[in-house]
CSV table of C-alpha atoms in Angstrom, one decimal:
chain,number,residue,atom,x,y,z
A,1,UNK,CA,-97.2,65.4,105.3
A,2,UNK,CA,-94.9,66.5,102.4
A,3,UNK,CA,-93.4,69.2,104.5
A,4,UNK,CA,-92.9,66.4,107.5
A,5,UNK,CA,-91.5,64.2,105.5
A,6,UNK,CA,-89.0,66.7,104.1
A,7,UNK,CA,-87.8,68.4,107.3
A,8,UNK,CA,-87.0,64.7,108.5
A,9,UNK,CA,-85.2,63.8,105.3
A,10,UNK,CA,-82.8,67.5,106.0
A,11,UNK,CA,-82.1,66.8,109.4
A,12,UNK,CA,-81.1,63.1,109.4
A,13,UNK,CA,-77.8,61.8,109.1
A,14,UNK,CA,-78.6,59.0,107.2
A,15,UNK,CA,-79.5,58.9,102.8
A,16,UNK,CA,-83.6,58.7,103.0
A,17,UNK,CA,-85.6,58.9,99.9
A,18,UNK,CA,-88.8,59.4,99.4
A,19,UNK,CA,-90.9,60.2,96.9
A,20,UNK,CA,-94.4,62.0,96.3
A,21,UNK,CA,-97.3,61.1,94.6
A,22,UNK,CA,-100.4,63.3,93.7
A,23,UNK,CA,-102.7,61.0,91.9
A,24,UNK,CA,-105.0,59.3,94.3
A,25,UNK,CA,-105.8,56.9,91.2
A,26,UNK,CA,-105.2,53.3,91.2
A,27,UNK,CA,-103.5,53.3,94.3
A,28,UNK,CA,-103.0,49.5,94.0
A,29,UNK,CA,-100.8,49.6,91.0
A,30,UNK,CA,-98.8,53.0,92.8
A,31,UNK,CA,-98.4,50.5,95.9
A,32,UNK,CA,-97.1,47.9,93.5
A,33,UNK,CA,-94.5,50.2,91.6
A,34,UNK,CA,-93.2,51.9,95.3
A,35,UNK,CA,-91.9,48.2,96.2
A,36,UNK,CA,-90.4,47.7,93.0
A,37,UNK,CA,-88.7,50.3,93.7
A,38,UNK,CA,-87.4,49.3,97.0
A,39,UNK,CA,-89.6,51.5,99.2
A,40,UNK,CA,-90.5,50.2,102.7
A,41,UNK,CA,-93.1,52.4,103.4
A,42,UNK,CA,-95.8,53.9,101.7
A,43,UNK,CA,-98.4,57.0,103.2
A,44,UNK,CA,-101.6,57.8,102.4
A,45,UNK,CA,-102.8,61.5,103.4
A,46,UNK,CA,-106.2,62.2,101.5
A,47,UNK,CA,-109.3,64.1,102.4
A,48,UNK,CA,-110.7,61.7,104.8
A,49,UNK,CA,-107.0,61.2,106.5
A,50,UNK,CA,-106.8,65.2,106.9
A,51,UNK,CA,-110.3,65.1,108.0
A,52,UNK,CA,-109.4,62.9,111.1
A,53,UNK,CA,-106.1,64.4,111.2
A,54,UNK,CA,-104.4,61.1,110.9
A,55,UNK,CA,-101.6,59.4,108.3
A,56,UNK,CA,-102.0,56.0,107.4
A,57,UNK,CA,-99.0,53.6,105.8
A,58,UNK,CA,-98.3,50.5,104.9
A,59,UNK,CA,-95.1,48.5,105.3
A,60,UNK,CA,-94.2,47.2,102.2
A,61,UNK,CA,-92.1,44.3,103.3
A,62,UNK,CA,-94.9,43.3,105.9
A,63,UNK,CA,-97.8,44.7,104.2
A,64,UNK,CA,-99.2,45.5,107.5
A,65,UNK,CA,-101.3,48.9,107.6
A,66,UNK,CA,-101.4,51.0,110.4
A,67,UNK,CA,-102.9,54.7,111.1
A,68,UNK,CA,-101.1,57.2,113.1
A,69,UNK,CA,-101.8,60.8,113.9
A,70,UNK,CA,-99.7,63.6,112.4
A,71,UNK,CA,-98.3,64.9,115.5
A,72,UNK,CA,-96.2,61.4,115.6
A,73,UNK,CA,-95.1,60.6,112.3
A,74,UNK,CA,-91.9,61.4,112.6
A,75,UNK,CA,-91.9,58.4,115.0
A,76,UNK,CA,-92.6,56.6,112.0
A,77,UNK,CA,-90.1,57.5,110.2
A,78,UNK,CA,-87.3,57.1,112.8
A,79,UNK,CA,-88.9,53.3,113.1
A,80,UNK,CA,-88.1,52.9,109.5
A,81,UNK,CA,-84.7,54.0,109.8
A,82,UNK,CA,-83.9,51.1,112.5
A,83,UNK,CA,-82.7,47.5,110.6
């Protein structure tokens, strides 16, 4: 996901940042601290995600979650980038 995330940061022409977090603790207050930052999304990719070979993320302006395979998460981000 990392490495996803980072070729799609290179090759856009727009300032994306993102950034990464390896503590699967308290994901609540992680999800809380993101948005204060100004983050719109935030991913989850843990054991059972890799398992199932899926993403899931949250919108953090909508707070509506959503699951989507790996293979088009860069859909994902492109979404983000529309306003």
């Amino acid at each position: 996901v990392f490495s996803l995330a980072n070729d799609f940061v290179n090759s856009s022409e727009q300032k994306i940042s993102f950034e990464v977090s390896y503590k699967p603790n308290n994901i609540g207050k992680q999800i809380e601290q993101f948005a204060k930052k100004g983050f719109d999304y935030i991913f989850f990719y843990m054991e059972d995600e890799a398992k199932k070979g899926i993403v899931k993320y949250k919108n953090l302006k909508t707070r509506q979650e959503s699951e989507i395979s790996l293979s088009n998460l860069n859909d994902v981000f492109k979404k983000s980038l529309v306003k």
